[in-house]
Coordinates of C-alpha atoms in Angstrom, one line a residue:
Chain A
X1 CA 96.0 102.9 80.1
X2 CA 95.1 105.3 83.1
X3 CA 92.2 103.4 84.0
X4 CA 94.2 100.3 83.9
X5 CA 96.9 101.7 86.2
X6 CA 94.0 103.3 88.6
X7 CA 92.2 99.8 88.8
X8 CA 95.8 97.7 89.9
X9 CA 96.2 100.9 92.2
X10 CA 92.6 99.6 93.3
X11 CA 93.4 96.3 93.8
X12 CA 96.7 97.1 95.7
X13 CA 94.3 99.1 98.4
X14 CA 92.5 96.2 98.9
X15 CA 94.7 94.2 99.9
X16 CA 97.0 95.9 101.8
X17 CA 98.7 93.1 103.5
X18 CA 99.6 91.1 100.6
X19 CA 100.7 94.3 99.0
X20 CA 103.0 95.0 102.5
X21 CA 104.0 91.1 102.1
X22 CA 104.9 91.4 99.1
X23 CA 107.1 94.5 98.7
X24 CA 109.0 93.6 102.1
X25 CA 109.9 90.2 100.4
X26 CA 111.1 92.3 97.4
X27 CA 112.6 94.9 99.7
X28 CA 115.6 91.7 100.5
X29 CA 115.8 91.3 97.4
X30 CA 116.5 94.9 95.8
X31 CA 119.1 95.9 99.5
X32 CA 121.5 92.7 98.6
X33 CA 121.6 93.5 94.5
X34 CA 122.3 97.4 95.9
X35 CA 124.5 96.6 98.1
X36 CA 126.4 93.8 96.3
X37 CA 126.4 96.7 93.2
X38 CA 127.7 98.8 95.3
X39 CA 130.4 96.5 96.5
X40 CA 131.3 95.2 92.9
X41 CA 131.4 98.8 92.0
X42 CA 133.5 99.3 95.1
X43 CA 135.8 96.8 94.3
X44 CA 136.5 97.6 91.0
X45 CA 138.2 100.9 91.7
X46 CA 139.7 99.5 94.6
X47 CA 141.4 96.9 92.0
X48 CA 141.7 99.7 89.9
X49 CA 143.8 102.0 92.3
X50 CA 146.2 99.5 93.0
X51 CA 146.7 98.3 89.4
X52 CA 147.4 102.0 88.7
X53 CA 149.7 102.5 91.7
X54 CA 153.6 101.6 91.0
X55 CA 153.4 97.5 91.1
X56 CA 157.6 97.3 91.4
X57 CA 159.5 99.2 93.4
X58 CA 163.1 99.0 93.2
X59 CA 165.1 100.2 96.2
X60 CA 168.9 101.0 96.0
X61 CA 171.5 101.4 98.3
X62 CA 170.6 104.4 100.9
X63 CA 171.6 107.9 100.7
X64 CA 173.2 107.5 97.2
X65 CA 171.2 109.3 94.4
X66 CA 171.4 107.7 90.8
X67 CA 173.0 109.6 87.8
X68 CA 170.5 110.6 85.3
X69 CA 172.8 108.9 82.6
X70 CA 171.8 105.2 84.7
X71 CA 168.2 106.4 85.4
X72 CA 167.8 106.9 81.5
X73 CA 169.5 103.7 81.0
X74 CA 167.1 101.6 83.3
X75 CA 164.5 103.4 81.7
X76 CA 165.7 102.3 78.6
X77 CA 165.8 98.7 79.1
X78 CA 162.8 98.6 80.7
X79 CA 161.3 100.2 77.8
X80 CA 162.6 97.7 75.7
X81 CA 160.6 95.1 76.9
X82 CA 156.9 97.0 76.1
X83 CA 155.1 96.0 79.0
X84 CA 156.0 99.7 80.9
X85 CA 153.3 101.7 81.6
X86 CA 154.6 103.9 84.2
X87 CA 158.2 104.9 85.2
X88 CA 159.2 107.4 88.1
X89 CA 162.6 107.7 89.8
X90 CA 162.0 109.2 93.0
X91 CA 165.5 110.6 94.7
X92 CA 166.4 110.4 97.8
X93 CA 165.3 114.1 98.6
X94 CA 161.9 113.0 97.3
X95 CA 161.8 110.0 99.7
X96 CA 162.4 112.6 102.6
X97 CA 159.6 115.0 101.7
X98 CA 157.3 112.1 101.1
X99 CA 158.3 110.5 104.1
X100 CA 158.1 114.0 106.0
X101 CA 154.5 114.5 104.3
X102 CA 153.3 111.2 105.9
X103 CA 154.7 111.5 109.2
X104 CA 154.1 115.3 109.7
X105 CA 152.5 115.0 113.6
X106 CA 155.3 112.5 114.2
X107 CA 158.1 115.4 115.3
X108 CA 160.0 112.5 116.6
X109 CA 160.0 110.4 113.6
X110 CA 160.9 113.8 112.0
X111 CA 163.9 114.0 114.1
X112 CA 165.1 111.0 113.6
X113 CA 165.4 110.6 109.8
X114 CA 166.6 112.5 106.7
X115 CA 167.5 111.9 103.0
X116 CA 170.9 110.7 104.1
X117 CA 169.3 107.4 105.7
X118 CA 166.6 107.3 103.0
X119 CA 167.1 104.4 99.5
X120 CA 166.4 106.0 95.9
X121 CA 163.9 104.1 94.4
X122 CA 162.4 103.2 90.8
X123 CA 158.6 103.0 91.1
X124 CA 157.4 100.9 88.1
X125 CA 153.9 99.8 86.6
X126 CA 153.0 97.6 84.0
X127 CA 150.3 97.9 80.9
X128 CA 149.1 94.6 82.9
X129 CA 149.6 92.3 85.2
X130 CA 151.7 89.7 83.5
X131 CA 154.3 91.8 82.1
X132 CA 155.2 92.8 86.1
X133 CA 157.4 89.7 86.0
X134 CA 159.4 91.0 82.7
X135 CA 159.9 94.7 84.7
X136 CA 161.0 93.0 87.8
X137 CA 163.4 90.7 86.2
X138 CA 164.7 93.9 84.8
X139 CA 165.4 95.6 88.0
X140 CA 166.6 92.6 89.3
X141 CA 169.8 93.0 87.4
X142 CA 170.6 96.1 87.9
X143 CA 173.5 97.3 90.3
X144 CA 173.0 98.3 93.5
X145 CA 169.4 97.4 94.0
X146 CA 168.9 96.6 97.6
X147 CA 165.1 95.6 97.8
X148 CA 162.5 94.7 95.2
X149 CA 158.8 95.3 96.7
X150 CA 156.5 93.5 93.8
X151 CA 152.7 93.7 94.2
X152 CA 151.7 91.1 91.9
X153 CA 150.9 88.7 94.2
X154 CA 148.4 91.2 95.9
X155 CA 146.8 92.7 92.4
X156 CA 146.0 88.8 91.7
X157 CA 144.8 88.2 94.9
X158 CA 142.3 91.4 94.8
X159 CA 141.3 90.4 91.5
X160 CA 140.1 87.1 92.6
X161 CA 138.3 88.4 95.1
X162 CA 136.5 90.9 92.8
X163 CA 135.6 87.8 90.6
X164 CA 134.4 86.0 93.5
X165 CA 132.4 88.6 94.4
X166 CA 131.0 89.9 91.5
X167 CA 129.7 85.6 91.4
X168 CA 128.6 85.3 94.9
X169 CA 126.8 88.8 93.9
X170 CA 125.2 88.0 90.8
X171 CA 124.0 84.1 92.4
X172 CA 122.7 85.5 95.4
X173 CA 120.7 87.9 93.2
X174 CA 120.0 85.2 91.0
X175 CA 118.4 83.5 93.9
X176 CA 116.7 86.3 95.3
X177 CA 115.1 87.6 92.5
X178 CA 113.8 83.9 91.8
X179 CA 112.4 83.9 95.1
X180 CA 110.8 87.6 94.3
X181 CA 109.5 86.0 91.4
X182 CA 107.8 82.9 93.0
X183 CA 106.4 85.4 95.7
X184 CA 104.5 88.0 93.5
X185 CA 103.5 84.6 91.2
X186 CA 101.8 83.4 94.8
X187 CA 100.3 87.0 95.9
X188 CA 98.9 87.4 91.8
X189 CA 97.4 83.8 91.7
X190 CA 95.7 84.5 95.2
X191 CA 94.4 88.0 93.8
X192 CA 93.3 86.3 90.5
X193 CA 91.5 83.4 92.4
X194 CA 90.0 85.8 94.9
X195 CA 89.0 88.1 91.7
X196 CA 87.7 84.7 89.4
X197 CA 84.3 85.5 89.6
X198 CA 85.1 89.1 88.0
X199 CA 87.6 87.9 85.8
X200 CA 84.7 85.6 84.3
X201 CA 82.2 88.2 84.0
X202 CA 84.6 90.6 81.8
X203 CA 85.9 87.2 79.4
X204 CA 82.0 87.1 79.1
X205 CA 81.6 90.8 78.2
X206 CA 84.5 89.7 75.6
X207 CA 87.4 91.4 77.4
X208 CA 90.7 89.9 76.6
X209 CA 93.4 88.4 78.1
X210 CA 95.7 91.2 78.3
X211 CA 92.7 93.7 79.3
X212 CA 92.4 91.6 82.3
X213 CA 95.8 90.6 82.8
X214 CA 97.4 94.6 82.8
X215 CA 96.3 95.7 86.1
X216 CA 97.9 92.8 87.5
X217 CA 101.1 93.2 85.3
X218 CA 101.0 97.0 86.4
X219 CA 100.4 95.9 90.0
X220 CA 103.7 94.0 90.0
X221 CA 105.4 96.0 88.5
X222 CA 104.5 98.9 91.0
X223 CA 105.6 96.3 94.0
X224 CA 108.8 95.6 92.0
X225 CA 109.4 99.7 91.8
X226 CA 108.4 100.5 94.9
X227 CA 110.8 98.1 96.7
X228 CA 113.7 99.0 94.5
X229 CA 113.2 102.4 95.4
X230 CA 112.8 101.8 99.7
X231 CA 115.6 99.1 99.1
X232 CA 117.7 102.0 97.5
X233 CA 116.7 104.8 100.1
X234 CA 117.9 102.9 102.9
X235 CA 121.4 101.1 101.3
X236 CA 122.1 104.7 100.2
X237 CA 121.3 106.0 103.6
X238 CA 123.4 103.4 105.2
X239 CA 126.0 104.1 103.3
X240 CA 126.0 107.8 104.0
X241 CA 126.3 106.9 107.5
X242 CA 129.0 104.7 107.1
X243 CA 131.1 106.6 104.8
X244 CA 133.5 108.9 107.5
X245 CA 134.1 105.2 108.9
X246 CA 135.0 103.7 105.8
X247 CA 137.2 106.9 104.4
X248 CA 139.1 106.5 107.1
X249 CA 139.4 103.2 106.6
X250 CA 140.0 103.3 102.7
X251 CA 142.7 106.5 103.0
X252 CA 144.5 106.2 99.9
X253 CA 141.2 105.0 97.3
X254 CA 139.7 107.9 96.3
X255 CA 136.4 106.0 97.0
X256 CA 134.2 107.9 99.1
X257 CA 131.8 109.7 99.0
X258 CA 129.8 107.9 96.5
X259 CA 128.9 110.2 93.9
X260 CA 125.4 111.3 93.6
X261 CA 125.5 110.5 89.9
X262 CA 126.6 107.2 90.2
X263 CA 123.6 106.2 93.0
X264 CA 121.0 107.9 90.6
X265 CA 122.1 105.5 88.2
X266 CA 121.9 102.8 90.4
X267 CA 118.8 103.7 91.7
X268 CA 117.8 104.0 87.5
X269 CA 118.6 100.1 87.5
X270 CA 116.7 98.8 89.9
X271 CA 113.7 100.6 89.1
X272 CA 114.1 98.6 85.6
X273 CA 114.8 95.6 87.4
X274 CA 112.3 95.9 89.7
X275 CA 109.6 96.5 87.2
X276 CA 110.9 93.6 85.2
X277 CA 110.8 91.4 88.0
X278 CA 107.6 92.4 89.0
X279 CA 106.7 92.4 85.4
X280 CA 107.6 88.7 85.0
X281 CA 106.2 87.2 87.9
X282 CA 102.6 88.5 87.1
X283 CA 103.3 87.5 83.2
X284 CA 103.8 83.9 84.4
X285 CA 101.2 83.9 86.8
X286 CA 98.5 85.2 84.6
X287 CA 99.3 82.9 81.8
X288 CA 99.0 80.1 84.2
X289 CA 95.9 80.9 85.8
X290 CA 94.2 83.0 83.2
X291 CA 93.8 80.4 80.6
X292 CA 90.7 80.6 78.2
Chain B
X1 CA 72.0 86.3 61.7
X2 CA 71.5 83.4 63.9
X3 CA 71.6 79.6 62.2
X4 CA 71.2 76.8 64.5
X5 CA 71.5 73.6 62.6
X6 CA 70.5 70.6 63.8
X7 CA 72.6 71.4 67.4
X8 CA 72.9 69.4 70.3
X9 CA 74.4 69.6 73.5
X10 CA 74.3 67.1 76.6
X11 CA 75.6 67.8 79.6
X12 CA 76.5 64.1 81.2
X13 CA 73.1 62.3 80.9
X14 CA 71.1 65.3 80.7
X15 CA 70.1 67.0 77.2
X16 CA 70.4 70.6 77.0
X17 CA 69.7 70.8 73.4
X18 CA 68.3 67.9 71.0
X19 CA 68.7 68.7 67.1
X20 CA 67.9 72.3 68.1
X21 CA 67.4 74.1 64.4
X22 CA 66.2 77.8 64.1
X23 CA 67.0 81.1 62.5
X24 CA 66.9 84.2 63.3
X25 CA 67.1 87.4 60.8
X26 CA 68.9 90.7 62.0
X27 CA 66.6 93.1 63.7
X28 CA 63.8 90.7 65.0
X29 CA 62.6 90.5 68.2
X30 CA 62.5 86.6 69.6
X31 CA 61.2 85.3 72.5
X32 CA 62.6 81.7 73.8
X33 CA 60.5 80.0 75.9
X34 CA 60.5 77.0 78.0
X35 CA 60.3 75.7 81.4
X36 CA 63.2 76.0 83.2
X37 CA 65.8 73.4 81.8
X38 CA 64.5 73.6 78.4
X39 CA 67.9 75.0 77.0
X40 CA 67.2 78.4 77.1
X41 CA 70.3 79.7 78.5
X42 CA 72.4 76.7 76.7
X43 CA 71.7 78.4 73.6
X44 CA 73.2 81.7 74.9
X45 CA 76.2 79.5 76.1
X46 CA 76.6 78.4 73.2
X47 CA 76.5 82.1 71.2
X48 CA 79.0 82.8 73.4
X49 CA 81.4 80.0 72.8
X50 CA 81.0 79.5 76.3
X51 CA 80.4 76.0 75.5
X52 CA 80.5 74.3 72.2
X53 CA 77.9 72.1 70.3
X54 CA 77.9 68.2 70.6
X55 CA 76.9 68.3 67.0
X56 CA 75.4 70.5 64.4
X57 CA 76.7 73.9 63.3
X58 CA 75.4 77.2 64.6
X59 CA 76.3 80.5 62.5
X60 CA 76.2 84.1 63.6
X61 CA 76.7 86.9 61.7
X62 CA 77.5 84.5 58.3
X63 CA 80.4 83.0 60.9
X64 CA 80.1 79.3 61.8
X65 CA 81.6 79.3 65.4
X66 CA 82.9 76.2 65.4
X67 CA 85.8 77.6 63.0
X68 CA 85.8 80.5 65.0
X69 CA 89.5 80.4 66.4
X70 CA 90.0 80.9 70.3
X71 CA 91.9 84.1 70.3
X72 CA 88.4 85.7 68.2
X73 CA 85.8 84.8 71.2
X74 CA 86.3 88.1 73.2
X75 CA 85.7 89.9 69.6
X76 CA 82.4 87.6 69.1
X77 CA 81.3 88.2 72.5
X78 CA 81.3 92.3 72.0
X79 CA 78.8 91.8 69.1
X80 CA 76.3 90.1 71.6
X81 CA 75.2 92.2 74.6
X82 CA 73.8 89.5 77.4
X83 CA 71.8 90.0 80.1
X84 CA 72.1 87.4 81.7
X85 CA 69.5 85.5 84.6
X86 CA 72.0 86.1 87.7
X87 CA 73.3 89.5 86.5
X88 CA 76.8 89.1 86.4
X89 CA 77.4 92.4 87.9
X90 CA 81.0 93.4 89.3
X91 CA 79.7 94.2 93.2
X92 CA 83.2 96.3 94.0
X93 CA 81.8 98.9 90.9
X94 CA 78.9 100.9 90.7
X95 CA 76.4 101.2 88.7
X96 CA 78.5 103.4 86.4
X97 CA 81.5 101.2 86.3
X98 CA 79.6 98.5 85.8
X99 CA 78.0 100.1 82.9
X100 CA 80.7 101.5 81.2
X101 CA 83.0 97.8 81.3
X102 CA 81.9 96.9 77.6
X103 CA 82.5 100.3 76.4
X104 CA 86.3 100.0 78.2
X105 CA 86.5 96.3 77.0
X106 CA 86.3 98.1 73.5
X107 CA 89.1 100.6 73.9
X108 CA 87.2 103.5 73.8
X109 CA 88.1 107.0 75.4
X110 CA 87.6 108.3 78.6
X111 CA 85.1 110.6 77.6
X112 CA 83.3 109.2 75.2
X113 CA 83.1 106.1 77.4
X114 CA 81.5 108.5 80.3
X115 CA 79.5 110.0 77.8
X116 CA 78.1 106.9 76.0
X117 CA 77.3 105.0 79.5
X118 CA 75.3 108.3 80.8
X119 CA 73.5 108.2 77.7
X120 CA 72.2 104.6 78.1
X121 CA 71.8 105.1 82.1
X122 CA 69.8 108.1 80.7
X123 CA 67.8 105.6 79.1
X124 CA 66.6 102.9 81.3
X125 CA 66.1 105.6 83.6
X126 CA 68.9 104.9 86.1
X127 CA 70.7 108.5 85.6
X128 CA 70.0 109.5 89.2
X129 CA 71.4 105.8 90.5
X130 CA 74.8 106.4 88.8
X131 CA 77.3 106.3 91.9
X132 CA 75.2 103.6 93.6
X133 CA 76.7 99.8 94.0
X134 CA 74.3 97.2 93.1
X135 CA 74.5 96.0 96.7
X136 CA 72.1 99.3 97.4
X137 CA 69.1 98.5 94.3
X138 CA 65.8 96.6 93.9
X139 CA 65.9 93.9 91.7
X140 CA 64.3 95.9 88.7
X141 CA 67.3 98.5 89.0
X142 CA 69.6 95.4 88.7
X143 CA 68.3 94.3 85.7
X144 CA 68.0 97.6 84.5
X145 CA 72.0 98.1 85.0
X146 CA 72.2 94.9 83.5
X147 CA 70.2 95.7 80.3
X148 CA 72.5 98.9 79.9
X149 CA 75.6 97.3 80.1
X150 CA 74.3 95.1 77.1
X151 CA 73.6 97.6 75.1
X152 CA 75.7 100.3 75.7
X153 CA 78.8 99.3 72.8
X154 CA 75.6 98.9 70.3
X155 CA 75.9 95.1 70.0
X156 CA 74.2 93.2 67.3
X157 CA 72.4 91.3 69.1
X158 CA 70.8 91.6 73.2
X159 CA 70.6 88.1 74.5
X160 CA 67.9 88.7 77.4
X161 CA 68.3 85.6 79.4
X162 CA 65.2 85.3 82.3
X163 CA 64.9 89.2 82.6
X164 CA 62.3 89.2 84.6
X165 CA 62.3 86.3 86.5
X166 CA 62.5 87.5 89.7
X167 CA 60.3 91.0 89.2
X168 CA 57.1 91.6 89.8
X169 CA 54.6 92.1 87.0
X170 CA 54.5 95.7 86.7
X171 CA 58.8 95.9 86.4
X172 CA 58.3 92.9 84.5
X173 CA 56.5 95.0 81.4
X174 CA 59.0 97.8 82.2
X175 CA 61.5 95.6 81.1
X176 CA 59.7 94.3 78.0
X177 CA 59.1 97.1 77.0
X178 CA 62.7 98.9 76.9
X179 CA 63.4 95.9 75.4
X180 CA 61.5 96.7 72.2
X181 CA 62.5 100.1 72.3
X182 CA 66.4 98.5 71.8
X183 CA 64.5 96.4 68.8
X184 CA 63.0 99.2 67.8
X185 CA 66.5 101.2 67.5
X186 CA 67.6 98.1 64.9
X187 CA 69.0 95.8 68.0
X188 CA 68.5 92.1 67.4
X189 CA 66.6 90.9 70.4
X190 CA 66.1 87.5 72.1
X191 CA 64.8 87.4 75.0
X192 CA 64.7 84.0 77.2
X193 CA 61.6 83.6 79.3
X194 CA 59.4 80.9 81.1
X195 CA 56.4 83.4 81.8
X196 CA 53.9 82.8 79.6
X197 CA 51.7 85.7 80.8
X198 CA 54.5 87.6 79.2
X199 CA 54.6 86.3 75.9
X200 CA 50.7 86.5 75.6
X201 CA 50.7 89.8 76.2
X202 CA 53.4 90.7 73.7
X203 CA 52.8 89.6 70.1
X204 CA 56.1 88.8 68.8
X205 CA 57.8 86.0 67.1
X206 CA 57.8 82.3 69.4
X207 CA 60.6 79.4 69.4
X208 CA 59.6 77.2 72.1
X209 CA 61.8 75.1 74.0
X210 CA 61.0 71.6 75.6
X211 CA 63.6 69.2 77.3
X212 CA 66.1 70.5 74.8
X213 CA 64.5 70.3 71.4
X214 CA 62.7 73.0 69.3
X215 CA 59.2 72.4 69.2
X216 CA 57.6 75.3 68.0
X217 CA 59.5 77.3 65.8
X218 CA 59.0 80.5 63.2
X219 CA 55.4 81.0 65.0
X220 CA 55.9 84.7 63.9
X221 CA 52.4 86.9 64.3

């Protein structure tokens, strides 16, 4: 097996510049699926946040604080309907220090308002999205609701896109890897043409197919590697750079930094999937060229 | 060990082989003669499953290779150790490499591979030219590198195909002659030739070749 492995290392030093070609074709390949992996993953928690965050909020008349004996009895009937996940009153005092929290290097803003000014509200969310309709219809009739603010509209919408993306994701890889794929196949069946002579000595000296098709299995597989890896490095390095932009960007997802866990098994994945493309291309292109 | 019956092989309009029919028992040594384009290396070709017969049935090793399937060739072609008329050597290797290929063809350990090829270079008296490439020998070193790759994984038989056909006389006998010392060892030995200064001076067992067809067969001294 070593000797196997040293010889595709040989070939790969002999012909640097297909090697180069090759694993900066690959290179494309392995930034998008990173990047879009990174993105789906990215996504997902982003969908995630907001399906976790109160969906309903019911706003009643300002400065006028519910009696627990009508909280417990929305709670009730909202209950009753077994699509609540999540119920929280939050008083008008509450609003305040909320409010105050938010707009703490604001002293005007500070000035300006206090609980008096401030609605009561019922923040609601639903084991999923399709019983938000049954909660808000709930809410609806109760008394002295002044405001219903319903995210439904915007979980569905982020959803979609997370769909769309994770398609547009796994097509573009898709097409990327199948270019990958025809590239090796080219660089191998150039190798194996330029190596034919060879190749015919060792089928005379009663070597087999796989004996001489390994090194150039290995020697895809090494390209496929080695560009997962570089293709990793510098996704993971953009992304470092990127993140105090995007944190401030994405304040209330608790997105950023990526954790180092979570890259290493990123960077896990596409070493598989780089070997296995590499892997695949050389299968196909030995079995086409090396035919007994 | 060797059964050629009744074998022919064309090649277009051209007859390689013409109702060739010979045997050969295990451990002899065999010398093949003919001009060039009697057949010789045909029949080597054709032990090889290089080619296959027009017609006739040729048996090696109590195996008729016609029903040999394709996936078993590489494990025929270990049993025959060829040296063949333009080398075949692997220029990007040296003479060590080179040597050692059938041992690695076979699967065998590092070590034992590096100690079974330094035994045969040991042999044929190339120990010293080891870490050369055959860009940098004489002809007689080549064929010397070629006559230990054939029998360093202990074949059953050494197919000698022109050995000497482009050495000089004196390299010529040194190649002979480590020749029977491989015979001598138990090796089945055929060796292919067109000198018939050679086979004069080397009493052994004669099948002669001419335009394809056996002429002169079991002329054993």
């Amino acid at each position: 097996m070593n000797k196997r492995i040293t010889s595709s290392w040989q070939q790969i030093r002999r012909t640097p510049y297909q090697a180069i070609a090759a694993i900066m074709v690959l290179m494309l390949t392995f930034i998008a699926s990173t990047a879009l992996t990174l993105i789906s993953l990215g996504s997902v928690k982003i969908l995630q946040h907001f399906e976790n965050a109160p969906q309903v909020i019911a706003f009643f008349a300002s400065g006028i604080d519910l009696e627990e004996s009508e909280i417990a009895e929305i709670k009730n009937q909202l209950n009753q309907t077994g699509k609540l996940a999540d119920f929280k009153y939050v008083s008008t005092h509450e609003a305040e220090a909320i409010y105050r929290e938010k707009n703490q290097d604001d002293p005007l803003l500070l000035e300006l308002v206090n609980y008096k000014i401030l609605p009561p509200s019922i923040e609601v969310s639903a084991k999923t999205i399709d019983g938000l309709n049954n909660l808000k219809v709930v809410l609806e009739r109760q008394p002295g609701i002044t405001d219903i603010a319903f995210y439904e509209d915007i979980i569905e919408s982020l959803s979609r896109w997370v769909r769309n993306i994770r398609i547009f994701g796994l097509s573009l890889i898709a097409y990327l890897a199948l270019q990958s794929i025809l590239v090796i196949g080219v660089v191998t069946s150039l190798k194996i043409l330029h190596r034919k002579p060879e190749i015919e000595i060792m089928r005379l000296l009663g070597a087999s197919n796989w004996f001489i098709r390994w090194p150039f299995v290995f020697e895809g597989m090494f390209y496929g590697a080695i560009s997962a890896f570089i293709a990793w490095g510098i996704v993971y390095l953009a992304l470092l750079y990127a993140t105090p932009f995007l944190s401030l960007w994405l304040t209330e997802v608790a997105l950023l930094p990526v954790p180092v866990t979570v890259m290493a098994g990123i960077l896990a994945a596409q070493l598989i999937f780089g070997a296995l493309v590499g892997g695949l291309a050389t299968l196909l292109a030995t079995r086409r060229f090396l035919k007994v | 060990m060797i059964k050629f019956d009744k074998v022919s092989k064309n090649f277009g309009q051209t007859t390689a082989l013409n109702q060739a029919d010979f045997t050969i028992k295990k451990g002899e040594f065999v010398f093949l003669v003919g001009p060039s384009g009697a057949g010789k290396t045909t029949i080597l070709r054709l032990l090889l499953k290089e080619i296959v017969p027009d017609s006739g049935k040729i048996t090696f090793l109590d195996q008729d290779l016609s029903q040999l399937p394709a996936k078993e060739i590489p494990q025929l072609r270990r049993k025959i150790g060829s040296v063949f008329q333009d080398y075949k050597l692997l220029t990007e290797r040296t003479v060590f490499e080179n040597t050692a290929l059938p041992l690695e063809i076979n699967g065998l350990e590092r070590d034992k591979i590096k100690s079974e090829a330094a035994k045969v270079l040991a042999l044929v008296g190339l120990k010293n030219r080891m870490n050369f490439f055959p860009a940098q020998l004489s002809g007689g070193e080549l064929q010397r590198v070629v006559i230990a790759r054939a029998i360093v994984a202990g074949p059953e038989l050494v197919f000698a195909d022109e050995p000497t056909g482009n050495l000089d006389a004196g390299i010529s006998w040194q190649i002979v002659k480590l020749l029977k010392k491989i015979n001598d060892q138990g090796t089945t030995v055929i060796m292919a030739t067109h000198d018939r200064e050679i086979v004069a001076g080397f009493p052994q067992r004669v099948i002669e070749l001419k335009k394809g067809k056996v002429t002169d067969s079991l002329s054993e001294k």
